[in-house]
CSV table of C-alpha atoms and ligand atoms in Angstrom, one decimal:
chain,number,residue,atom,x,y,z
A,418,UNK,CA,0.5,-17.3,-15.3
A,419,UNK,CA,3.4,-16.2,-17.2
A,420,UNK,CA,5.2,-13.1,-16.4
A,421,UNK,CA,4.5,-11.4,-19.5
A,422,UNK,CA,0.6,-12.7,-19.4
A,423,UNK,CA,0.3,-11.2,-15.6
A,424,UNK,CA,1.6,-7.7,-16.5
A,425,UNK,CA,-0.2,-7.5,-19.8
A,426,UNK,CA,-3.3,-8.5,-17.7
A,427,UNK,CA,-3.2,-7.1,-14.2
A,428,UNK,CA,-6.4,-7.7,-13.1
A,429,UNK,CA,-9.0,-5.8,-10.8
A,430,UNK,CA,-8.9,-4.6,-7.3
A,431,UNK,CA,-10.6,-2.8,-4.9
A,432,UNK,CA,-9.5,-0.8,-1.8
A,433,UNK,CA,-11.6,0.2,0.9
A,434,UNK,CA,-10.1,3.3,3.6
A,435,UNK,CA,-11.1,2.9,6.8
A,436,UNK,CA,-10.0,6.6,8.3
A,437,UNK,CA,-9.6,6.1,11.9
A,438,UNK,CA,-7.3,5.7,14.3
A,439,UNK,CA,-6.7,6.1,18.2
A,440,UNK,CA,-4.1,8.0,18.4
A,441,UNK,CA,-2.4,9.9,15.5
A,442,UNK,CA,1.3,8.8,15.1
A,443,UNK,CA,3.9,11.6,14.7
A,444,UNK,CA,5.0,10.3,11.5
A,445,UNK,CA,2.0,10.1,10.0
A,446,UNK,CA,0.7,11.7,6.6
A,447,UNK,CA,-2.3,9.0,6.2
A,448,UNK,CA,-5.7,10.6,5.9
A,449,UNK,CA,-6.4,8.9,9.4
A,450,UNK,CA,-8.5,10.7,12.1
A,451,UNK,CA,-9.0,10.4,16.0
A,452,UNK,CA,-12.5,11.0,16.6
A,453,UNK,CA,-13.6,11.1,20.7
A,454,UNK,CA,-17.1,9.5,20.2
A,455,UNK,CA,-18.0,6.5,18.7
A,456,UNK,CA,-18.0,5.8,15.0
A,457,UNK,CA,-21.6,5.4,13.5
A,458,UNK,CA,-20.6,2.4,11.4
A,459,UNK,CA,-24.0,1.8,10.4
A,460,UNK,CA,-23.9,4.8,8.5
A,461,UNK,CA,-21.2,4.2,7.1
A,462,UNK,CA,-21.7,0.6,5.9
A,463,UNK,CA,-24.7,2.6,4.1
A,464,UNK,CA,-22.4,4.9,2.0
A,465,UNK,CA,-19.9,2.1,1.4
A,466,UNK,CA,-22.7,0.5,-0.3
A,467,UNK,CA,-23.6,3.3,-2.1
A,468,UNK,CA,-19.8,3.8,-3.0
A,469,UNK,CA,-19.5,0.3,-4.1
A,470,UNK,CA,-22.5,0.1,-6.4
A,471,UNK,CA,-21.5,3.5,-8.1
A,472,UNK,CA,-18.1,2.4,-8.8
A,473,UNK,CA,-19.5,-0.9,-10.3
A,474,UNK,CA,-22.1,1.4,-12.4
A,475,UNK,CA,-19.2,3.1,-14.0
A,476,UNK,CA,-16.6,0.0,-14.3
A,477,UNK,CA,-19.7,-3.1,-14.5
A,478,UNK,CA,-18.7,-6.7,-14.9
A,479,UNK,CA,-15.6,-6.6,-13.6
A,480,UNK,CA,-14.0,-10.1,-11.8
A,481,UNK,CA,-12.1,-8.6,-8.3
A,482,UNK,CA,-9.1,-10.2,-7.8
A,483,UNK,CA,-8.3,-8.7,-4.3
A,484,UNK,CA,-9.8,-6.4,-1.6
A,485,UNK,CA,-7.8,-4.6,0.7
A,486,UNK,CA,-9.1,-2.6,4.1
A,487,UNK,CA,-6.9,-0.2,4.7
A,488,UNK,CA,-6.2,2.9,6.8
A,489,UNK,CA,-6.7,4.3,9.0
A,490,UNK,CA,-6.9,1.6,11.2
A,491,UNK,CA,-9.2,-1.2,10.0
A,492,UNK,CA,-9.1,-3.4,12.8
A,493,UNK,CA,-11.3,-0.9,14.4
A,494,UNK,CA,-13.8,-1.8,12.5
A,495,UNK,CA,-16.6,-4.5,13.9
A,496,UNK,CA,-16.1,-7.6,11.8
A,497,UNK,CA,-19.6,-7.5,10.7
A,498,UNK,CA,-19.0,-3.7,9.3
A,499,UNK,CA,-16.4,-5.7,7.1
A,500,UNK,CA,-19.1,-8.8,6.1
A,501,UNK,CA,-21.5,-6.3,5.2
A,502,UNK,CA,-18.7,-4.2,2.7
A,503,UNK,CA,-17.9,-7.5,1.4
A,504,UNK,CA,-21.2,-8.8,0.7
A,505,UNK,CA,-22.0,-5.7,-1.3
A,506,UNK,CA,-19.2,-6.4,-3.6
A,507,UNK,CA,-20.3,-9.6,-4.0
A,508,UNK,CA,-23.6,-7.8,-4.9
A,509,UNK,CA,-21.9,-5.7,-7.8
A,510,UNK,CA,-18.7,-7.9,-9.1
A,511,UNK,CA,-18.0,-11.1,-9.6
A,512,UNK,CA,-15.4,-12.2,-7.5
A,513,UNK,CA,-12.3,-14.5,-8.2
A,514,UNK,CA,-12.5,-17.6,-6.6
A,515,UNK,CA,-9.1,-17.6,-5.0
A,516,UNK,CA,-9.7,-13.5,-4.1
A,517,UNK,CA,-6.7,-12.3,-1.5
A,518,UNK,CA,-8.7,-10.0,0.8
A,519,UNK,CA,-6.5,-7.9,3.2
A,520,UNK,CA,-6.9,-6.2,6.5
A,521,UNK,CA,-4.5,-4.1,7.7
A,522,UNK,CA,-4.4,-4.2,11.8
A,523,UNK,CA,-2.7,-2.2,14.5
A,524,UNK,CA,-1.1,-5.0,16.8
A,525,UNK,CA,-3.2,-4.0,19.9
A,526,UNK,CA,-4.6,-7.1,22.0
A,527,UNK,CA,-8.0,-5.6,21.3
A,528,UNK,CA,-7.7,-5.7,17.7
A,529,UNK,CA,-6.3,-9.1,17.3
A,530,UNK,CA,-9.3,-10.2,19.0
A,531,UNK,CA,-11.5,-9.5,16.1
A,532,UNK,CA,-9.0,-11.6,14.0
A,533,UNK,CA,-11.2,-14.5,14.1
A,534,UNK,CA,-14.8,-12.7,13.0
A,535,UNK,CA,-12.6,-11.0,10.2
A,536,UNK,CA,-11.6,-14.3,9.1
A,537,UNK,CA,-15.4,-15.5,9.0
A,538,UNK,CA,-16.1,-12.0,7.2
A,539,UNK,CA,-14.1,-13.1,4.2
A,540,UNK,CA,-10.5,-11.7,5.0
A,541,UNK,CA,-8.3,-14.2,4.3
A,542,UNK,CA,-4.8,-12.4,4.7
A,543,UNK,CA,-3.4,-9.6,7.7
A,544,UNK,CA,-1.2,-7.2,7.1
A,545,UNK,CA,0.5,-5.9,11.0
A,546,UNK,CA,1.8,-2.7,11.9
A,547,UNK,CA,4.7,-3.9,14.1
A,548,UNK,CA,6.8,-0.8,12.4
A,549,UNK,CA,9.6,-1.5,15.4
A,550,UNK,CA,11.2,-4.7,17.5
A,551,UNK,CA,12.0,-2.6,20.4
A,552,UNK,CA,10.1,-0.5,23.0
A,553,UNK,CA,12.1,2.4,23.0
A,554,UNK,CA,11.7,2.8,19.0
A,555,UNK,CA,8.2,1.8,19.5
A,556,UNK,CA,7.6,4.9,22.0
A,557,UNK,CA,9.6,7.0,19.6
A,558,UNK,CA,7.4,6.3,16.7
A,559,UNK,CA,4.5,7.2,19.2
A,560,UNK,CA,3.1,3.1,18.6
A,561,UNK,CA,0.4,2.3,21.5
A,562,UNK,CA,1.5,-1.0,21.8
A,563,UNK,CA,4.9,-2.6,22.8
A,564,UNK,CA,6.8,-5.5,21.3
A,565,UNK,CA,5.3,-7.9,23.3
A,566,UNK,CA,1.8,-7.1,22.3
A,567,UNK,CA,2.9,-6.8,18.5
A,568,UNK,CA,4.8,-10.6,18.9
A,569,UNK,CA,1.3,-11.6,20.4
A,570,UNK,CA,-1.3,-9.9,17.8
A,571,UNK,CA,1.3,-12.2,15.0
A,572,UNK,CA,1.1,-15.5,16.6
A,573,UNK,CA,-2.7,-14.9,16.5
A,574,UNK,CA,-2.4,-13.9,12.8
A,575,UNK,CA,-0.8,-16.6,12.6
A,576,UNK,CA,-3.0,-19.5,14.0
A,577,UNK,CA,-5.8,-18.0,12.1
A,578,UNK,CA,-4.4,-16.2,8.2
A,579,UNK,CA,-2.1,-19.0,6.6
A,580,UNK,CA,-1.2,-15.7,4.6
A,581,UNK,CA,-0.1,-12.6,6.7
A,582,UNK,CA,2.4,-9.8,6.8
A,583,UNK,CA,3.9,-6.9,9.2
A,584,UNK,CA,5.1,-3.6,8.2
A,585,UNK,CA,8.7,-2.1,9.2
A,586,UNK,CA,10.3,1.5,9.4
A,587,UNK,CA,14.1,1.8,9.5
A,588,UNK,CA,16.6,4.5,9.1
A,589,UNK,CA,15.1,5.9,12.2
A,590,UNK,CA,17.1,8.8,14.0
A,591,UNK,CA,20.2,7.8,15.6
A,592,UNK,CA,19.7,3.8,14.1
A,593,UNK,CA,23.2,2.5,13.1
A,594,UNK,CA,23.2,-0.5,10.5
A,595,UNK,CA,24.3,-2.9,13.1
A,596,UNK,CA,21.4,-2.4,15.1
A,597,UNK,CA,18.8,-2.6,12.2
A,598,UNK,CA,21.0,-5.7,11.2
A,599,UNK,CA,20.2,-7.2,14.5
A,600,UNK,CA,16.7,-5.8,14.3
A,601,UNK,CA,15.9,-7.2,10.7
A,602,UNK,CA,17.6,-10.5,11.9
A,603,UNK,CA,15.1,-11.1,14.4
A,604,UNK,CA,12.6,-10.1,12.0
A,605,UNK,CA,13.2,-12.4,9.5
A,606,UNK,CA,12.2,-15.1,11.7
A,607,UNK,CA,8.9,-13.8,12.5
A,608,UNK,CA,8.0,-13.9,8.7
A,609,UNK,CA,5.7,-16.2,7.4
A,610,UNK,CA,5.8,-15.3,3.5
A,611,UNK,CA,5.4,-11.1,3.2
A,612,UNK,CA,7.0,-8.5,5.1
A,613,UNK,CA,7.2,-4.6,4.3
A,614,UNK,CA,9.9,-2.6,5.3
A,615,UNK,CA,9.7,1.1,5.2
A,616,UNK,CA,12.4,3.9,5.5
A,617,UNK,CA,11.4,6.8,7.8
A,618,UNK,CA,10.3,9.5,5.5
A,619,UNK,CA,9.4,12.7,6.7
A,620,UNK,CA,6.1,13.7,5.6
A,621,UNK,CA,4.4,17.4,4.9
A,622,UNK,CA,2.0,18.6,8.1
A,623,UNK,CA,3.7,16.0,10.5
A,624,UNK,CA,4.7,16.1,14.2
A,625,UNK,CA,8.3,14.9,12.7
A,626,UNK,CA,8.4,17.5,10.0
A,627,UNK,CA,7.9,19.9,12.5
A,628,UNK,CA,10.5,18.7,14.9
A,629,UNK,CA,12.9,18.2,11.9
A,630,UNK,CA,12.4,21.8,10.9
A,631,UNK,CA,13.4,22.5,14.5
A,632,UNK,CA,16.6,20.6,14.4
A,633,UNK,CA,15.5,18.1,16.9
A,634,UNK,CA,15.2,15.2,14.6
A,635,UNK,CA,18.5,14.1,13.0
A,636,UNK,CA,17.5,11.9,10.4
A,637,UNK,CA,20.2,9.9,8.1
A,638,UNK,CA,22.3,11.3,5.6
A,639,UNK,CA,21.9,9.8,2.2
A,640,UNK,CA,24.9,7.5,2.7
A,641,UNK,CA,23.4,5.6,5.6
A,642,UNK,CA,19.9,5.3,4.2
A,643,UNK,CA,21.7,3.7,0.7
A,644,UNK,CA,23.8,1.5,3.7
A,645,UNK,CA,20.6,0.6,5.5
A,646,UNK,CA,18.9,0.0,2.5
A,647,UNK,CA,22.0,-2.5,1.1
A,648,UNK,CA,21.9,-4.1,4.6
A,649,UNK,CA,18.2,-4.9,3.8
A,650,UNK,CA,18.3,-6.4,1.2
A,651,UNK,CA,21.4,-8.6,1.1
A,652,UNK,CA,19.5,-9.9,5.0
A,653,UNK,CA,16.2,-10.5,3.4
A,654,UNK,CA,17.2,-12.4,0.3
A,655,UNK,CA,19.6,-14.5,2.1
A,656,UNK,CA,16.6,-15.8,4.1
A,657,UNK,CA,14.7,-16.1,0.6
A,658,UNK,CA,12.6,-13.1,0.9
A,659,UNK,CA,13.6,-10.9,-2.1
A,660,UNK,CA,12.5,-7.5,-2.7
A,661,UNK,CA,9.4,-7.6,-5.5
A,662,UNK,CA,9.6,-4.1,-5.1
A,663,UNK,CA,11.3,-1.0,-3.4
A,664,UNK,CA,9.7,-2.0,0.2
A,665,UNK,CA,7.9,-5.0,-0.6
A,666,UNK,CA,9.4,-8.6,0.4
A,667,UNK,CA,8.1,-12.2,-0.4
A,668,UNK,CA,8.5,-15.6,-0.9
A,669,UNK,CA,8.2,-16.0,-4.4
A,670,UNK,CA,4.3,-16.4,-5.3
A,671,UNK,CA,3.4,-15.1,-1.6
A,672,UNK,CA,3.7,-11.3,-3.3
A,673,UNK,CA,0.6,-9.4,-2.1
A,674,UNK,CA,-1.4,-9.4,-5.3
A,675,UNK,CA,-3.7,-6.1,-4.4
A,676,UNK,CA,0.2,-4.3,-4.6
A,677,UNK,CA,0.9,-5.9,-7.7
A,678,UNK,CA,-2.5,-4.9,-9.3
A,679,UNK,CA,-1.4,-1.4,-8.4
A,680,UNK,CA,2.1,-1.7,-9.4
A,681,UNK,CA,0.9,-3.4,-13.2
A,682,UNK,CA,-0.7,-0.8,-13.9
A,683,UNK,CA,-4.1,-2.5,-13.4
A,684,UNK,CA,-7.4,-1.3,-12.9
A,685,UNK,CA,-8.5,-0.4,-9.3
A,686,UNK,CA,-11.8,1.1,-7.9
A,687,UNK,CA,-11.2,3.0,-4.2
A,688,UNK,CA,-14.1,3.3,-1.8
A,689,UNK,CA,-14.5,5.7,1.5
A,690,UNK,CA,-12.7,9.0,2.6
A,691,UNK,CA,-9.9,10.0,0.8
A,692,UNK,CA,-9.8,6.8,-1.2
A,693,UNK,CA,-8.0,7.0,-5.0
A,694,UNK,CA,-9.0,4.8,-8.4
A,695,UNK,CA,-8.2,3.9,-11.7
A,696,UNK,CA,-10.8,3.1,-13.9
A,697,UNK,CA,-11.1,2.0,-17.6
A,698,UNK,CA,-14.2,3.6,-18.8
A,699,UNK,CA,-15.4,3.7,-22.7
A,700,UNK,CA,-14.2,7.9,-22.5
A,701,UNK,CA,-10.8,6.3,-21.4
A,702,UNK,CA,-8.8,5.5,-17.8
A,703,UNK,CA,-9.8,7.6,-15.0
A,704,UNK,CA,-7.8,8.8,-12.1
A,705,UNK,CA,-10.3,9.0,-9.7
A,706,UNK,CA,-10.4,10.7,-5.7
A,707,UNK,CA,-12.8,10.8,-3.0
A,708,UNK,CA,-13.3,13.6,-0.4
A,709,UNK,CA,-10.9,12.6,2.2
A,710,UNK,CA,-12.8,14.5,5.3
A,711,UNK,CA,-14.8,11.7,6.8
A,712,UNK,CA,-17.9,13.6,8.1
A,713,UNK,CA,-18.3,15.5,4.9
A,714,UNK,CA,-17.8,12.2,2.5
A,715,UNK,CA,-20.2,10.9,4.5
A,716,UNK,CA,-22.9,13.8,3.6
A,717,UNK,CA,-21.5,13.9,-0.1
A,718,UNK,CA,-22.3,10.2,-0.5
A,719,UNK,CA,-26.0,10.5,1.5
A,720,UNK,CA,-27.0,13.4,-0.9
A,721,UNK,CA,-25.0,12.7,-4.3
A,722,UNK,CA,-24.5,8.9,-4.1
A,723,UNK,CA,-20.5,8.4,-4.8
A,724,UNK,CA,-17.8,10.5,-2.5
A,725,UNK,CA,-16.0,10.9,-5.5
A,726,UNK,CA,-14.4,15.0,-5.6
A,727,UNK,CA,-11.8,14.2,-8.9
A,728,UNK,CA,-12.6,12.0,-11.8
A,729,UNK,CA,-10.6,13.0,-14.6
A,730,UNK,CA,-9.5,11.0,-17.6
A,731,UNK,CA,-6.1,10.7,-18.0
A,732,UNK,CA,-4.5,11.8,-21.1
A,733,UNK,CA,-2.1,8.8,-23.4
A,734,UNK,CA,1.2,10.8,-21.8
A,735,UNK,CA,-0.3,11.1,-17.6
A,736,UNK,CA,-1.1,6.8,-18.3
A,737,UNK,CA,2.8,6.5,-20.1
A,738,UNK,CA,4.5,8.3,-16.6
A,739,UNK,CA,2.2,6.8,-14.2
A,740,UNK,CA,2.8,3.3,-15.9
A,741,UNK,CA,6.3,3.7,-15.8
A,742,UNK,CA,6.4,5.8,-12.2
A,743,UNK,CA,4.5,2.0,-10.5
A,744,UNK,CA,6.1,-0.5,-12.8
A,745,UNK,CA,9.7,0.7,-12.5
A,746,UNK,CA,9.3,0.0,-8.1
A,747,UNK,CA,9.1,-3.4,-9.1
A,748,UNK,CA,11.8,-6.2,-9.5
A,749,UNK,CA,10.3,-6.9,-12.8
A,750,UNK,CA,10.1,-3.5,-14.3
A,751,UNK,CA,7.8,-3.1,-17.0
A,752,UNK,CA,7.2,-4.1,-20.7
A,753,UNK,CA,7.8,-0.9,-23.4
A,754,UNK,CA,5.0,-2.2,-25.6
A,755,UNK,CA,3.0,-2.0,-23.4
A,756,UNK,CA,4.3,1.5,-22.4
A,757,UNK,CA,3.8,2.2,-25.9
A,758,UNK,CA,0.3,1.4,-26.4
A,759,UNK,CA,-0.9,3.3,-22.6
A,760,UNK,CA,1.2,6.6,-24.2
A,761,UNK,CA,1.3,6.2,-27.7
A,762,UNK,CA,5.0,7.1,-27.4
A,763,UNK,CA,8.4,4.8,-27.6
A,764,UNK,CA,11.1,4.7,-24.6
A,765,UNK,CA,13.6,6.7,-25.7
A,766,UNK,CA,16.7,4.2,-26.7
A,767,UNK,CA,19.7,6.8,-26.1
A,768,UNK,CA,17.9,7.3,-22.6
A,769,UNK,CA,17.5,3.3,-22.0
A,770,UNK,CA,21.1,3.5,-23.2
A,771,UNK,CA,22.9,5.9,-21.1
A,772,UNK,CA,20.8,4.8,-18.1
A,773,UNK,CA,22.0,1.3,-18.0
A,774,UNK,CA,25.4,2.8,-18.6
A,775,UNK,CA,25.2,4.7,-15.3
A,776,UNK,CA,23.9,1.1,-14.0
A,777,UNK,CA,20.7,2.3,-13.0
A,778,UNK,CA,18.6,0.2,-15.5
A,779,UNK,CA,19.4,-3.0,-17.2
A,780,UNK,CA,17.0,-3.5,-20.6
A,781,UNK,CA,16.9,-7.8,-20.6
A,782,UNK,CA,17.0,-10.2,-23.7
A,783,UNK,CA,12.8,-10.2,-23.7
A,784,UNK,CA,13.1,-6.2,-24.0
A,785,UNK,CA,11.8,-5.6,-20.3
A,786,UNK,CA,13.3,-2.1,-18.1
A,787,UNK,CA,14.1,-2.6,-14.6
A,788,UNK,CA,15.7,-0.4,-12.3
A,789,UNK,CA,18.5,-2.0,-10.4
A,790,UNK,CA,20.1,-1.8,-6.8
A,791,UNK,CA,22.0,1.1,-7.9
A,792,UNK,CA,18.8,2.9,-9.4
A,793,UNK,CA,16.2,2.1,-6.5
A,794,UNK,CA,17.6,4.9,-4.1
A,795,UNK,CA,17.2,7.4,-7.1
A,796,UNK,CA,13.8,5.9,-8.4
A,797,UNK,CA,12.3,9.5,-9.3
A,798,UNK,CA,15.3,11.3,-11.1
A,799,UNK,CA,15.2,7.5,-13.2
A,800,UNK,CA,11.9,7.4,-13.8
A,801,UNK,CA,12.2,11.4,-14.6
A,802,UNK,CA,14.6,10.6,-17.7
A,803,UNK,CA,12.6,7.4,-18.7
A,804,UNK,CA,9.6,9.7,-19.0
A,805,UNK,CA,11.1,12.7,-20.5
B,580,SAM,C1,-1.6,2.9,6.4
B,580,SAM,S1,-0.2,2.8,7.3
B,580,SAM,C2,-0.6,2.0,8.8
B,580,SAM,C3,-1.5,0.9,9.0
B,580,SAM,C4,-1.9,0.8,10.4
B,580,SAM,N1,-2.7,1.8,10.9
B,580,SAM,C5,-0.6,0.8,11.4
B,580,SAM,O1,-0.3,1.9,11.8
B,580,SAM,O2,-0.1,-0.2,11.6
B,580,SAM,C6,0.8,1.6,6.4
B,580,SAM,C7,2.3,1.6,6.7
B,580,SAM,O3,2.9,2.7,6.2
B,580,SAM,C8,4.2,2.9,6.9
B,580,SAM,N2,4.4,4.3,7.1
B,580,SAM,C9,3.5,5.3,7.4
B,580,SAM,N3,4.1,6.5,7.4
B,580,SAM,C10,5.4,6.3,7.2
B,580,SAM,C11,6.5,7.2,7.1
B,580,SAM,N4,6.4,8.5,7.3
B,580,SAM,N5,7.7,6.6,6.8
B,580,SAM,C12,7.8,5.3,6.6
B,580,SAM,N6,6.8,4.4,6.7
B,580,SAM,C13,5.6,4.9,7.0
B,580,SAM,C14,4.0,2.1,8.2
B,580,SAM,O4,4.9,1.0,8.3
B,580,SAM,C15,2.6,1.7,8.2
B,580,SAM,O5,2.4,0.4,8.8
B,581,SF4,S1,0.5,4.9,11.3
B,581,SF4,FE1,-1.4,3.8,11.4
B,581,SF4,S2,-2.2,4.0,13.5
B,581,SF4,FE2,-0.6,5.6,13.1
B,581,SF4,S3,-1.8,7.4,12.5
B,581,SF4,FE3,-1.1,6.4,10.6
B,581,SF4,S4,-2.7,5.0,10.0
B,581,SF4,FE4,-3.1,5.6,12.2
């Protein structure tokens, strides 16, 4: 499919959040919950059902072109929890032949035991939360497994997923870029086709935030983020896995599609605590939210069929900043006509203009926007001025 075909068509997903976890990293902001008894996933196979079939009520005959379990920490979850939640897609969509269905997976030994029921469930790609290549970091980033464990879980992956990724964080406290240069390095040959690297962000109503407030976390100053950030992208494409978008590295044609549905602008349906949607309904797109406390979407969904707590249609102008606030993280950037006919409203050419001036956009010969090197690191205060 043609460039201009795949973002004028993005297709449909679905996400399903799985909400619990072990442990609850310090970095954390995740609607992800440690719960000390075990997890009635019965029950909750029931109200992803339920979920599933209202979604489908209010966006029917729809073809999915990925599914992605995420968390949370999905490989928690028994792999016939995750037959049954795909089986009652199948019940309600059509499903594209060639689907990508996702699991994200904490790279415990446990967990990478399932691998092989999840394959047999339907998942046919693993996304791995390695987040660090060195035990110390790993302890930092309060990770219950060590390096070893994480190089195990991928050489599972990868005698059972021809398709899987693993997940990153840099510009961790005290990190220099000749140590995430060495890091990344031996990263790069770990990678099959996908890998997702992440700088540390501080996040509201975290351990970090609170020791940051304290003082006791010095994180990078803008310089060395914009250094670490250079460093990682100049290593990944010289090993032929360019940035698709601001974290997100692939072969080309390996790109996760569920992202790129996202990223497009597509249409997306989200199932279970906490879990966000966009849906095209005859009254218009909806942005759509579920009750992120897991005991209570439980009872929502058992007495009002969907979890859903926000369903609001989205006026021409919220579609026109959201379209431009997910396109513009990608390589690609995004089409103004089709801007124009989400918003009703033209991109602003003085704006477009002065922009690419400051070399933070380039506008190409077919008319597309895309943010460049220069612009990624101030994506917002870009996409700000786009939308303005
Ligand atoms: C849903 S989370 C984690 C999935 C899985 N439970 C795990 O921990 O491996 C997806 C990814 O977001 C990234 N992430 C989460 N919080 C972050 C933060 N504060 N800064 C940077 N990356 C973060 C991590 O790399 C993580 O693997
Ligand atoms: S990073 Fe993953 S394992 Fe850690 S709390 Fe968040 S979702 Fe759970």
């Amino acid at each position: 499919m043609s460039l201009a075909a795949a973002s004028a068509d993005p297709g449909f997903a679905l996400y399903v959040h799985w909400p619990f976890c072990l442990a609850k990293c310090p970095y954390c902001d995740f609607n992800s919950h440690v719960r000390g008894a075990a997890i009635d996933e019965e029950r909750y196979v029931a109200a992803f059902r339920t979920e599933i079939k209202h979604r489908a009520q209010l966006a029917p005959r729809r073809t999915v072109r990925s599914i992605f379990f995420g968390g949370g920490t999905p490989s928690l979850m028994r792999p016939q929890t995750v037959q049954a939640i795909i089986d009652a897609v199948a019940e309600s969509w059509a499903i594209e032949p060639d689907a990508e269905v996702t699991l994200e997976a904490n790279p415990t030994s446990v967990e990478a035991g399932r691998f092989r029921g999840y394959r047999a469930a339907g998942v046919n790609r693993v996304s791995l939360g390695v987040q660090a290549l060195n035990d110390a970091d790993l302890k930092f980033l309060g990770r219950r497994h060590t390096v070893a464990e994480a190089l195990a879980a991928l050489k599972v992956a990868a005698s059972i997923f021809s398709r899987h990724s693993f997940d990153l964080i840099y510009a961790r406290p005290g990190q220099s870029v000749a140590a995430w240069r060495a890091e990344l390095n031996e990263a790069m040959a770990l990678v099959n086709e996908h890998v997702s690297l992440y700088q540390l962000t501080i996040e509201p109503d975290t351990m970090f935030e609170r020791l940051h407030q304290a003082g006791k976390l010095p994180m990078p100053d803008a310089d060395l983020g914009r250094d670490l950030f250079d460093a990682t992208q100049e290593i990944t494409q010289a090993h032929g896995l360019p940035a698709y978008e601001v974290s997100n590295h692939a072969r080309p044609g390996a790109e996760s599609r569920h992202n790129l549905v996202y990223w497009r602008y597509g249409e997306y349906a989200g199932v279970g605590p906490g879990a966000h949607g966009r849906l095209v309904t005859p009254q218009g797109r909806r942005a759509q939210a579920a009750e992120r406390h897991p005991e209570m979407w439980l009872t929502q969904v058992e007495s009002e069929g969907h979890g859903l707590v926000e369903n609001d249609l989205l006026t021409p102008e919220e579609q026109g900043d959201e379209f431009l606030l997910m396109g513009l993280r990608l390589r690609e950037g995004v089409d103004p006509a089709r801007f124009k006919a989400l918003s009703g409203r033209t991109l602003d050419r003085q704006q477009i203009a002065s922009l690419a001036a400051d070399g933070f956009i380039v506008a190409d010969d077919s008319g597309r926007v895309r943010v460049t090197a220069a612009g990624f690191p101030v994506l917002d205060s870009v996409v700000a001025d786009l939308a303005a």
